[in-house]
Amino acid sequence: MATVHHLHHLHLSNIFIIFCLISQPTPSISSKNTILPLKVQSIPSGPFTKPAKKLSFHHNVSLTITLTVGSPAQSVTMVLDTGSELSWLHCKKTPTTPLSYDPLHSTSYTPVPCSSPICMTRTRDFTVPASCDPKKLCHATLSYADATSVDGNLASDTFRFPDSGSSSDLPGVIFGCMDTYSNSNQPEDLLSTGLIGMNRGSLSFINQMGYPKFSYCITSQDNTGVLILGEYNYTPLTYTPMVKISKPLPYFDRVAYTVQLEGIKVSSTVLPLPKSIFEPDHTGAGQTMIDTGTQFTFLLGPVYTALRNEFLNQTRNVLRVYEDPNFVFQDVMDLCYRVEKSRVGLPVLPSVSLMFRGGEMVVSGQKLLIKAGLMKGIDDIYCFTFGNSDLLGIEAYVIGHHHQQDMWMEFDLKNNRVGFAEVRCDSASQKLGIDL
């Protein structure tokens, strides 16, 4: 969906990923096995025909993974994005895109012709239709809410995780080989080679690999995490069904991980809003997406205003509002507070509960405020980590990865549901045998 996927491009940071994998005998699809760096360990794979793969990652503002592409292998760093379909790589090195992949040095690189069924039918969920370039190759244009856009050709090549060996090669993975890139002039944009799309679309990485589910857990303390591709039951989860709309609507992303938000609580106070305000309208505007490509959580204007007012009311006696009408953190966060620099830790804050169909996701403690990095005299500035979608120019609710920290998140494509549970992600990584 072009309206929101790449909000992470607003603030990418340097993030390194270390891959660790769980290997197990594969019943029937061994040719599509994934990737074995650093650690190899067996875990139950459940009833599915592929073993789970366990990978660790580091994060700061965006989540990135490191893998190799091509023959011989070229190392690439890619932003992990559950809000995007097509994975893509910079295929032309420029001063603004120093990290790139060179298709001319890969014997397994194959461009997709525009007469291919891949170009003609499997690009149906792209916001901008695929086209035919002068060389009769399939051309794709991807554009995003932060004014970033990429242009290039669809192609295939062999993907693999570092040190996995040829037995775990993934030949013929479709991706975008992008040679034109218009960025938002963020220096952090220089630190990734591309993006790995993980939504429900036909050409997403997870669907091309054939896994029925994937999970991740992001730590809140040391910028590390674990990503599991495949079946792995770490902890009991609360499930909420994915919302699907078969009819194309102009503002509804049909391949996003859409769930139904039904209400919001601040501490025990439910915001006095009708449930209908959380439901997509006749145009599809107002869907709720879970997106690792977005850092914070964004709500439609009236809902954000109600949450802001209630949070202000409940924190009146413990926090001082930063009264500067010209200061808006990252252009989208307009509720900020002054906190004495000498203070150790934040005061006790009221939790914010996102009430989904089937269960609640509770955002509490330090996840509610983020240090803006600015000081006013002897005070630090902290800002509320919920924002107004209207300031982004989008018509959707977006649950970003900041509020998914220390949550086990599972995306179950087979059963059309999203599961979540509060856990200590550093403990989870240790239990899974990953040394982060």
Short mmCIF file of C-alpha atoms in Angstrom, two decimals:
data_model
loop_
_atom_site.label_atom_id
_atom_site.label_comp_id
_atom_site.label_asym_id
_atom_site.label_seq_id
_atom_site.Cartn_x
_atom_site.Cartn_y
_atom_site.Cartn_z
CA MET A 1 0.00 0.00 0.00
CA ALA A 2 1.61 3.23 -1.14
CA THR A 3 0.01 5.37 1.53
CA VAL A 4 1.93 4.13 4.54
CA HIS A 5 4.42 1.34 4.03
CA HIS A 6 7.64 3.21 4.21
CA LEU A 7 7.15 5.50 7.12
CA HIS A 8 10.34 3.86 8.37
CA HIS A 9 12.15 5.80 5.64
CA LEU A 10 11.49 8.88 7.69
CA HIS A 11 14.01 7.73 10.30
CA LEU A 12 16.13 4.76 9.29
CA SER A 13 19.14 4.02 11.47
CA ASN A 14 22.16 1.77 11.22
CA ILE A 15 21.02 -1.64 12.31
CA PHE A 16 22.92 -4.87 11.95
CA ILE A 17 21.31 -8.25 11.69
CA ILE A 18 22.79 -11.56 12.74
CA PHE A 19 21.00 -14.58 11.37
CA CYS A 20 20.56 -17.71 13.39
CA LEU A 21 18.56 -20.61 12.09
CA ILE A 22 16.90 -23.74 13.23
CA SER A 23 17.39 -26.67 10.94
CA GLN A 24 15.47 -29.90 10.89
CA PRO A 25 14.92 -32.65 8.31
CA THR A 26 12.49 -31.33 5.73
CA PRO A 27 9.77 -33.74 4.62
CA SER A 28 9.00 -32.54 1.14
CA ILE A 29 10.11 -29.04 0.24
CA SER A 30 13.81 -29.22 0.99
CA SER A 31 14.58 -27.39 -2.22
CA LYS A 32 12.91 -24.30 -0.77
CA ASN A 33 14.71 -24.45 2.55
CA THR A 34 15.96 -21.25 4.02
CA ILE A 35 19.13 -20.21 5.40
CA LEU A 36 21.66 -21.25 8.04
CA PRO A 37 23.96 -18.69 9.55
CA LEU A 38 25.62 -18.69 12.96
CA LYS A 39 23.63 -21.33 14.83
CA VAL A 40 21.83 -24.47 13.87
CA GLN A 41 19.38 -26.02 16.27
CA SER A 42 16.35 -28.29 15.98
CA ILE A 43 12.88 -27.27 17.08
CA PRO A 44 9.48 -28.90 16.48
CA SER A 45 8.05 -27.95 13.11
CA GLY A 46 4.45 -28.93 13.82
CA PRO A 47 2.16 -30.34 11.13
CA PHE A 48 3.51 -28.21 8.28
CA THR A 49 5.89 -29.45 5.63
CA LYS A 50 8.69 -26.98 6.29
CA PRO A 51 10.90 -26.56 9.36
CA ALA A 52 10.84 -23.24 11.16
CA LYS A 53 13.77 -20.95 10.63
CA LYS A 54 15.01 -18.86 13.53
CA LEU A 55 16.87 -15.62 12.89
CA SER A 56 18.05 -12.83 15.14
CA PHE A 57 18.07 -9.16 14.21
CA HIS A 58 19.03 -5.82 15.64
CA HIS A 59 16.82 -2.76 15.37
CA ASN A 60 16.83 0.87 16.22
CA VAL A 61 14.25 2.76 14.20
CA SER A 62 13.83 0.20 11.46
CA LEU A 63 14.25 -3.56 11.52
CA THR A 64 16.86 -4.90 9.15
CA ILE A 65 18.14 -8.29 8.09
CA THR A 66 21.34 -9.24 6.30
CA LEU A 67 21.42 -11.90 3.60
CA THR A 68 23.15 -12.56 0.30
CA VAL A 69 21.83 -12.41 -3.25
CA GLY A 70 23.27 -13.63 -6.55
CA SER A 71 25.98 -15.94 -7.85
CA PRO A 72 28.55 -15.32 -6.56
CA ALA A 73 26.87 -14.05 -3.41
CA GLN A 74 26.62 -10.33 -2.70
CA SER A 75 25.82 -9.25 0.87
CA VAL A 76 22.78 -6.99 1.25
CA THR A 77 21.03 -5.33 4.21
CA MET A 78 17.26 -5.09 3.86
CA VAL A 79 14.56 -3.41 5.91
CA LEU A 80 12.00 -5.94 7.18
CA ASP A 81 8.56 -4.59 6.30
CA THR A 82 5.26 -6.33 6.99
CA GLY A 83 3.53 -3.43 5.22
CA SER A 84 5.08 -4.07 1.80
CA GLU A 85 4.78 -6.76 -0.84
CA LEU A 86 7.63 -6.51 -3.34
CA SER A 87 11.16 -6.91 -2.02
CA TRP A 88 13.63 -4.70 -3.82
CA LEU A 89 17.31 -3.81 -4.01
CA HIS A 90 19.22 -0.76 -5.18
CA CYS A 91 20.81 -1.94 -8.43
CA LYS A 92 22.69 1.24 -9.20
CA LYS A 93 25.32 2.63 -6.87
CA THR A 94 25.06 6.39 -6.42
CA PRO A 95 26.23 8.86 -3.76
CA THR A 96 22.79 8.62 -2.18
CA THR A 97 22.63 4.81 -2.41
CA PRO A 98 26.13 3.54 -1.65
CA LEU A 99 24.86 0.10 -0.64
CA SER A 100 23.76 -1.71 -3.76
CA TYR A 101 23.50 -5.04 -5.56
CA ASP A 102 25.10 -5.44 -8.99
CA PRO A 103 23.06 -7.70 -11.30
CA LEU A 104 25.86 -7.67 -13.90
CA HIS A 105 28.02 -9.68 -11.51
CA SER A 106 25.41 -12.40 -10.86
CA THR A 107 25.17 -15.35 -13.25
CA SER A 108 21.80 -16.31 -11.73
CA TYR A 109 20.15 -12.92 -12.27
CA THR A 110 17.19 -13.12 -14.67
CA PRO A 111 15.00 -10.14 -15.64
CA VAL A 112 11.26 -10.74 -15.90
CA PRO A 113 9.83 -10.03 -19.38
CA CYS A 114 6.60 -8.07 -19.52
CA SER A 115 4.92 -11.00 -21.31
CA SER A 116 5.50 -13.21 -18.25
CA PRO A 117 2.48 -14.21 -16.10
CA ILE A 118 4.47 -12.85 -13.16
CA CYS A 119 4.31 -9.38 -14.68
CA MET A 120 0.80 -9.67 -16.04
CA THR A 121 -1.06 -11.25 -13.10
CA ARG A 122 1.01 -11.44 -9.91
CA THR A 123 1.50 -7.67 -9.73
CA ARG A 124 -2.25 -7.07 -9.37
CA ASP A 125 -1.95 -5.64 -5.85
CA PHE A 126 0.70 -3.06 -6.76
CA THR A 127 -0.60 0.48 -6.28
CA VAL A 128 0.92 1.53 -9.60
CA PRO A 129 0.33 -1.10 -12.33
CA ALA A 130 3.41 -2.80 -13.74
CA SER A 131 4.33 -1.69 -17.25
CA CYS A 132 6.54 -2.64 -20.18
CA ASP A 133 9.82 -0.81 -20.71
CA PRO A 134 11.54 -0.31 -24.11
CA LYS A 135 13.47 -3.55 -23.66
CA LYS A 136 10.20 -5.48 -23.17
CA LEU A 137 11.02 -6.01 -19.50
CA CYS A 138 8.57 -5.75 -16.58
CA HIS A 139 8.84 -2.31 -15.02
CA ALA A 140 7.64 -1.43 -11.51
CA THR A 141 7.23 1.87 -9.69
CA LEU A 142 6.78 1.97 -5.92
CA SER A 143 5.97 5.20 -4.10
CA TYR A 144 5.39 5.91 -0.44
CA ALA A 145 3.86 8.39 1.96
CA ASP A 146 7.16 10.08 2.81
CA ALA A 147 7.72 11.01 -0.87
CA THR A 148 10.20 8.18 -1.37
CA SER A 149 9.88 6.30 -4.63
CA VAL A 150 11.82 3.59 -6.45
CA ASP A 151 11.74 2.54 -10.11
CA GLY A 152 13.17 -0.46 -11.85
CA ASN A 153 12.62 -3.91 -13.29
CA LEU A 154 11.23 -7.10 -11.83
CA ALA A 155 13.82 -9.85 -11.82
CA SER A 156 14.71 -13.10 -10.09
CA ASP A 157 17.87 -14.31 -8.42
CA THR A 158 19.06 -16.71 -5.75
CA PHE A 159 18.65 -15.49 -2.17
CA ARG A 160 20.36 -17.13 0.80
CA PHE A 161 21.22 -16.36 4.37
CA PRO A 162 24.90 -16.04 5.22
CA ASP A 163 26.87 -19.28 5.61
CA SER A 164 23.79 -21.34 4.74
CA GLY A 165 25.48 -23.41 2.05
CA SER A 166 24.04 -24.28 -1.33
CA SER A 167 21.49 -26.72 0.16
CA SER A 168 19.52 -23.78 1.50
CA ASP A 169 19.62 -21.61 -1.62
CA LEU A 170 16.35 -19.98 -2.61
CA PRO A 171 16.58 -19.80 -6.42
CA GLY A 172 14.21 -17.73 -8.50
CA VAL A 173 13.06 -15.25 -5.84
CA ILE A 174 11.22 -12.37 -7.53
CA PHE A 175 12.28 -8.87 -6.48
CA GLY A 176 12.61 -5.37 -7.83
CA CYS A 177 16.00 -4.37 -9.21
CA MET A 178 15.65 -0.63 -8.74
CA ASP A 179 17.91 1.83 -10.54
CA THR A 180 16.06 5.06 -9.81
CA TYR A 181 15.59 6.18 -6.24
CA SER A 182 14.04 9.38 -4.94
CA ASN A 183 14.60 9.64 -1.20
CA SER A 184 13.50 11.93 1.59
CA ASN A 185 17.07 13.19 2.14
CA GLN A 186 17.47 11.21 5.35
CA PRO A 187 21.12 10.21 5.96
CA GLU A 188 19.85 6.96 7.45
CA ASP A 189 18.53 5.99 4.01
CA LEU A 190 22.13 5.32 3.04
CA LEU A 191 22.39 2.38 5.42
CA SER A 192 20.27 -0.25 3.71
CA THR A 193 20.48 -1.95 0.33
CA GLY A 194 16.74 -2.33 -0.04
CA LEU A 195 13.60 -3.73 1.50
CA ILE A 196 12.19 -7.21 2.13
CA GLY A 197 8.40 -7.30 1.78
CA MET A 198 6.51 -9.60 4.16
CA ASN A 199 2.82 -8.83 3.62
CA ARG A 200 0.18 -11.22 2.24
CA GLY A 201 0.71 -10.36 -1.41
CA SER A 202 1.50 -12.92 -4.07
CA LEU A 203 5.09 -11.72 -4.52
CA SER A 204 5.94 -11.11 -0.85
CA PHE A 205 9.02 -12.87 0.46
CA ILE A 206 7.10 -14.97 2.99
CA ASN A 207 4.65 -16.18 0.32
CA GLN A 208 7.40 -16.96 -2.16
CA MET A 209 9.13 -19.04 0.51
CA GLY A 210 5.91 -20.94 1.16
CA TYR A 211 5.73 -20.60 4.95
CA PRO A 212 2.26 -20.64 6.56
CA LYS A 213 3.30 -18.27 9.36
CA PHE A 214 6.09 -16.22 10.85
CA SER A 215 6.77 -14.66 14.24
CA TYR A 216 9.08 -12.09 15.75
CA CYS A 217 9.94 -10.62 19.13
CA ILE A 218 11.60 -7.21 19.50
CA THR A 219 13.41 -6.37 22.72
CA SER A 220 12.86 -2.99 24.34
CA GLN A 221 16.30 -2.72 25.96
CA ASP A 222 19.21 -3.62 23.70
CA ASN A 223 17.93 -3.32 20.14
CA THR A 224 17.90 -7.00 19.31
CA GLY A 225 15.26 -9.52 18.40
CA VAL A 226 14.39 -12.85 16.91
CA LEU A 227 12.50 -13.64 13.71
CA ILE A 228 11.07 -17.12 13.13
CA LEU A 229 9.89 -18.26 9.70
CA GLY A 230 7.51 -21.18 10.07
CA GLU A 231 5.69 -22.94 12.87
CA TYR A 232 6.90 -22.37 16.42
CA ASN A 233 4.69 -22.26 19.51
CA TYR A 234 6.71 -20.29 22.04
CA THR A 235 3.93 -19.08 24.31
CA PRO A 236 0.10 -19.03 24.46
CA LEU A 237 -1.17 -16.16 22.33
CA THR A 238 -4.21 -13.94 22.13
CA TYR A 239 -5.54 -14.06 18.57
CA THR A 240 -7.43 -11.51 16.56
CA PRO A 241 -8.74 -12.38 13.08
CA MET A 242 -7.40 -10.69 9.98
CA VAL A 243 -9.94 -8.57 8.14
CA LYS A 244 -10.34 -9.40 4.49
CA ILE A 245 -12.32 -7.50 1.88
CA SER A 246 -12.55 -9.19 -1.50
CA LYS A 247 -13.97 -6.20 -3.34
CA PRO A 248 -11.28 -3.69 -4.42
CA LEU A 249 -11.66 -0.39 -2.61
CA PRO A 250 -9.60 2.74 -3.32
CA TYR A 251 -8.22 3.19 0.22
CA PHE A 252 -8.06 -0.42 1.46
CA ASP A 253 -4.84 -2.41 1.22
CA ARG A 254 -6.07 -5.97 0.65
CA VAL A 255 -2.69 -7.60 1.29
CA ALA A 256 -1.83 -5.77 4.53
CA TYR A 257 -2.08 -7.45 7.92
CA THR A 258 -5.40 -5.83 8.73
CA VAL A 259 -7.12 -6.41 12.06
CA GLN A 260 -10.18 -4.81 13.63
CA LEU A 261 -9.56 -2.16 16.28
CA GLU A 262 -12.74 -1.81 18.36
CA GLY A 263 -11.78 0.71 21.03
CA ILE A 264 -9.03 2.27 23.14
CA LYS A 265 -8.66 2.50 26.91
CA VAL A 266 -6.50 4.82 28.97
CA SER A 267 -5.99 2.98 32.24
CA SER A 268 -9.56 1.76 32.88
CA THR A 269 -11.32 4.56 30.97
CA VAL A 270 -12.67 3.55 27.56
CA LEU A 271 -12.63 6.45 25.13
CA PRO A 272 -16.25 7.49 24.45
CA LEU A 273 -16.21 6.71 20.75
CA PRO A 274 -18.56 4.62 18.61
CA LYS A 275 -17.18 1.32 17.32
CA SER A 276 -18.05 2.42 13.81
CA ILE A 277 -15.28 5.02 13.90
CA PHE A 278 -12.75 2.16 13.87
CA GLU A 279 -14.29 0.35 10.91
CA PRO A 280 -13.32 0.92 7.27
CA ASP A 281 -15.82 3.08 5.42
CA HIS A 282 -17.25 2.48 1.95
CA THR A 283 -13.97 3.64 0.37
CA GLY A 284 -11.84 1.37 2.57
CA ALA A 285 -10.44 4.27 4.58
CA GLY A 286 -10.00 3.47 8.26
CA GLN A 287 -8.46 -0.01 8.19
CA THR A 288 -6.09 -1.01 11.02
CA MET A 289 -2.71 -2.38 9.86
CA ILE A 290 0.16 -3.94 11.80
CA ASP A 291 3.32 -2.68 10.15
CA THR A 292 7.00 -3.16 11.03
CA GLY A 293 7.86 -0.52 8.45
CA THR A 294 6.33 2.14 10.71
CA GLN A 295 7.95 3.12 13.98
CA PHE A 296 5.07 4.53 16.02
CA THR A 297 1.30 4.07 16.13
CA PHE A 298 -0.99 6.41 14.21
CA LEU A 299 -4.72 6.95 14.67
CA LEU A 300 -7.32 8.79 12.62
CA GLY A 301 -7.79 12.39 13.72
CA PRO A 302 -10.91 12.15 15.92
CA VAL A 303 -9.61 9.04 17.71
CA TYR A 304 -6.17 10.53 18.22
CA THR A 305 -7.70 13.72 19.65
CA ALA A 306 -9.83 11.72 22.10
CA LEU A 307 -6.79 9.67 23.20
CA ARG A 308 -4.61 12.76 23.51
CA ASN A 309 -7.16 14.55 25.67
CA GLU A 310 -7.68 11.59 28.00
CA PHE A 311 -3.95 10.90 28.35
CA LEU A 312 -3.38 14.60 29.08
CA ASN A 313 -6.12 14.49 31.71
CA GLN A 314 -4.71 11.43 33.44
CA THR A 315 -1.12 12.72 33.44
CA ARG A 316 -1.91 16.26 34.51
CA ASN A 317 -0.47 15.77 37.98
CA VAL A 318 2.64 13.78 37.01
CA LEU A 319 3.94 15.41 33.81
CA ARG A 320 4.42 18.98 32.57
CA VAL A 321 3.32 19.64 28.99
CA TYR A 322 5.90 21.21 26.70
CA GLU A 323 4.05 24.32 25.54
CA ASP A 324 5.77 25.16 22.27
CA PRO A 325 3.30 25.32 19.37
CA ASN A 326 6.16 25.26 16.86
CA PHE A 327 7.64 21.99 18.11
CA VAL A 328 6.30 18.80 16.55
CA PHE A 329 8.53 15.76 17.02
CA GLN A 330 9.42 14.10 13.69
CA ASP A 331 6.72 16.29 12.11
CA VAL A 332 3.94 14.04 13.41
CA MET A 333 4.05 13.88 17.25
CA ASP A 334 2.43 16.95 18.77
CA LEU A 335 2.03 15.94 22.45
CA CYS A 336 5.31 16.40 24.32
CA TYR A 337 6.35 16.84 27.93
CA ARG A 338 9.14 18.46 29.92
CA VAL A 339 10.89 16.03 32.25
CA GLU A 340 13.60 17.15 34.67
CA LYS A 341 16.97 15.97 33.43
CA SER A 342 17.91 15.01 36.98
CA ARG A 343 14.94 12.69 37.30
CA VAL A 344 15.72 8.96 37.38
CA GLY A 345 13.15 7.20 35.22
CA LEU A 346 9.71 8.36 34.14
CA PRO A 347 6.76 8.67 36.54
CA VAL A 348 4.11 5.96 36.64
CA LEU A 349 1.97 6.47 33.54
CA PRO A 350 -1.53 5.27 32.67
CA SER A 351 -1.46 2.39 30.22
CA VAL A 352 -3.07 2.61 26.79
CA SER A 353 -4.92 -0.52 25.69
CA LEU A 354 -5.69 -1.18 22.04
CA MET A 355 -8.90 -3.19 22.08
CA PHE A 356 -8.96 -5.64 19.18
CA ARG A 357 -11.61 -8.15 18.25
CA GLY A 358 -10.55 -11.06 20.48
CA GLY A 359 -8.17 -9.34 22.88
CA GLU A 360 -6.28 -6.26 24.02
CA MET A 361 -2.72 -5.11 23.34
CA VAL A 362 -1.48 -3.07 26.29
CA VAL A 363 1.06 -0.29 25.79
CA SER A 364 2.61 0.79 29.07
CA GLY A 365 5.65 2.29 30.77
CA GLN A 366 8.50 3.55 28.65
CA LYS A 367 6.79 2.55 25.41
CA LEU A 368 4.36 5.46 25.91
CA LEU A 369 6.96 8.23 25.71
CA ILE A 370 10.15 8.63 23.70
CA LYS A 371 12.96 11.05 24.41
CA ALA A 372 12.99 13.64 21.65
CA GLY A 373 16.66 14.38 22.15
CA LEU A 374 16.11 18.09 22.79
CA MET A 375 16.61 19.98 26.02
CA LYS A 376 14.93 23.10 27.32
CA GLY A 377 17.10 24.46 30.08
CA ILE A 378 17.52 21.61 32.55
CA ASP A 379 14.62 19.61 31.10
CA ASP A 380 14.49 16.78 28.60
CA ILE A 381 11.65 16.64 26.08
CA TYR A 382 9.62 13.42 25.86
CA CYS A 383 6.85 12.89 23.31
CA PHE A 384 3.79 10.66 23.26
CA THR A 385 4.36 7.68 20.96
CA PHE A 386 0.90 7.85 19.37
CA GLY A 387 0.44 10.20 16.44
CA ASN A 388 -2.24 11.66 14.21
CA SER A 389 -2.68 9.92 10.83
CA ASP A 390 -3.95 13.19 9.41
CA LEU A 391 -0.45 14.67 9.78
CA LEU A 392 0.85 11.85 7.58
CA GLY A 393 -1.84 12.27 4.98
CA ILE A 394 -3.06 8.69 5.38
CA GLU A 395 -6.54 7.29 6.00
CA ALA A 396 -5.67 4.36 8.24
CA TYR A 397 -4.79 3.20 11.73
CA VAL A 398 -1.22 1.87 11.82
CA ILE A 399 0.28 -0.13 14.70
CA GLY A 400 4.05 0.45 14.49
CA HIS A 401 6.88 -1.69 15.78
CA HIS A 402 7.65 0.53 18.81
CA HIS A 403 4.45 -0.70 20.47
CA GLN A 404 5.27 -4.29 19.51
CA GLN A 405 8.40 -4.33 21.67
CA ASP A 406 8.45 -7.14 24.23
CA MET A 407 5.50 -8.72 22.46
CA TRP A 408 5.54 -12.10 20.76
CA MET A 409 3.93 -11.33 17.40
CA GLU A 410 2.70 -14.12 15.14
CA PHE A 411 1.32 -13.70 11.62
CA ASP A 412 -0.65 -16.84 10.78
CA LEU A 413 -1.37 -16.75 7.06
CA LYS A 414 -2.85 -20.26 7.09
CA ASN A 415 -5.54 -19.41 9.64
CA ASN A 416 -5.91 -15.70 8.77
CA ARG A 417 -5.13 -14.37 12.22
CA VAL A 418 -2.57 -12.36 14.18
CA GLY A 419 -1.44 -13.55 17.60
CA PHE A 420 0.30 -11.58 20.33
CA ALA A 421 1.40 -11.94 23.95
CA GLU A 422 3.56 -9.91 26.31
CA VAL A 423 6.93 -11.58 26.87
CA ARG A 424 10.48 -10.62 27.75
CA CYS A 425 12.06 -10.82 24.32
CA ASP A 426 15.60 -11.02 25.69
CA SER A 427 14.55 -14.06 27.73
CA ALA A 428 12.78 -15.51 24.70
CA SER A 429 15.96 -15.20 22.64
CA GLN A 430 17.97 -16.97 25.35
CA LYS A 431 15.41 -19.75 25.58
CA LEU A 432 15.50 -20.14 21.80
CA GLY A 433 19.26 -20.55 21.97
CA ILE A 434 20.20 -17.24 20.34
CA ASP A 435 23.10 -15.31 21.78
CA LEU A 436 22.21 -11.73 21.01
#
